[in-house]
Amino acid sequence: MDLTSTIAAALIALALTVFCGWRGARPINVLKGPRMVPWRVLMLGGAVVTLLMTAHLLNLLGMKTGDPRY
């Protein structure tokens, strides 16, 4: 992936993480029944993708991430 698409993917994943975190933190409405979307799981998935895209972005900018022995 090039720099532009990496930044775009990182921003989209960050927006997904923030949105799902907001939705997952809302109080449960007992009258509507259970939530059908697992917001907290989606938030964790978005956070993992954000972390991976950040590491990839740092690699594209010239920083070495990972095991320093190799």
GROMACS .gro file of C-alpha atoms in nm:
model
   70
    1MET     CA    1   0.000   0.000   0.000
    2ASP     CA    2   0.121   0.347  -0.072
    3LEU     CA    3   0.122   0.637   0.172
    4THR     CA    4  -0.212   0.786   0.067
    5SER     CA    5  -0.411   0.464   0.093
    6THR     CA    6  -0.246   0.378   0.426
    7ILE     CA    7  -0.344   0.714   0.574
    8ALA     CA    8  -0.697   0.677   0.438
    9ALA     CA    9  -0.732   0.325   0.582
   10ALA     CA   10  -0.596   0.439   0.919
   11LEU     CA   11  -0.841   0.731   0.936
   12ILE     CA   12  -1.136   0.514   0.836
   13ALA     CA   13  -1.042   0.254   1.098
   14LEU     CA   14  -1.002   0.527   1.361
   15ALA     CA   15  -1.344   0.670   1.275
   16LEU     CA   16  -1.495   0.320   1.297
   17THR     CA   17  -1.331   0.269   1.637
   18VAL     CA   18  -1.461   0.598   1.775
   19PHE     CA   19  -1.812   0.542   1.638
   20CYS     CA   20  -1.838   0.187   1.769
   21GLY     CA   21  -1.698   0.296   2.106
   22TRP     CA   22  -1.963   0.566   2.128
   23ARG     CA   23  -2.242   0.326   2.032
   24GLY     CA   24  -2.120   0.057   2.270
   25ALA     CA   25  -2.107   0.298   2.564
   26ARG     CA   26  -2.468   0.405   2.532
   27PRO     CA   27  -2.702   0.270   2.800
   28ILE     CA   28  -2.916  -0.032   2.715
   29ASN     CA   29  -3.282   0.032   2.644
   30VAL     CA   30  -3.468  -0.259   2.804
   31LEU     CA   31  -3.789  -0.183   2.617
   32LYS     CA   32  -3.620  -0.226   2.278
   33GLY     CA   33  -3.465  -0.559   2.373
   34PRO     CA   34  -3.106  -0.677   2.330
   35ARG     CA   35  -2.857  -0.510   2.100
   36MET     CA   36  -2.814  -0.697   1.775
   37VAL     CA   37  -2.479  -0.539   1.681
   38PRO     CA   38  -2.171  -0.628   1.891
   39TRP     CA   39  -2.037  -0.271   1.915
   40ARG     CA   40  -1.753  -0.349   2.154
   41VAL     CA   41  -1.619  -0.630   1.935
   42LEU     CA   42  -1.633  -0.403   1.631
   43MET     CA   43  -1.454  -0.133   1.830
   44LEU     CA   44  -1.172  -0.373   1.919
   45GLY     CA   45  -1.143  -0.480   1.556
   46GLY     CA   46  -1.120  -0.119   1.445
   47ALA     CA   47  -0.855  -0.050   1.710
   48VAL     CA   48  -0.645  -0.344   1.587
   49VAL     CA   49  -0.666  -0.223   1.227
   50THR     CA   50  -0.577   0.131   1.340
   51LEU     CA   51  -0.271  -0.001   1.524
   52LEU     CA   52  -0.157  -0.207   1.226
   53MET     CA   53  -0.206   0.083   0.984
   54THR     CA   54  -0.011   0.312   1.218
   55ALA     CA   55   0.281   0.067   1.225
   56HIS     CA   56   0.267   0.037   0.846
   57LEU     CA   57   0.258   0.415   0.812
   58LEU     CA   58   0.566   0.447   1.034
   59ASN     CA   59   0.743   0.188   0.819
   60LEU     CA   60   0.657   0.384   0.505
   61LEU     CA   61   0.798   0.699   0.666
   62GLY     CA   62   1.130   0.527   0.730
   63MET     CA   63   1.106   0.416   1.092
   64LYS     CA   64   1.188   0.054   1.163
   65THR     CA   65   0.926  -0.124   1.370
   66GLY     CA   66   0.946  -0.482   1.485
   67ASP     CA   67   1.232  -0.697   1.610
   68PRO     CA   68   1.560  -0.500   1.607
   69ARG     CA   69   1.766  -0.820   1.559
   70TYR     CA   70   1.656  -0.860   1.197
   0.00000   0.00000   0.00000
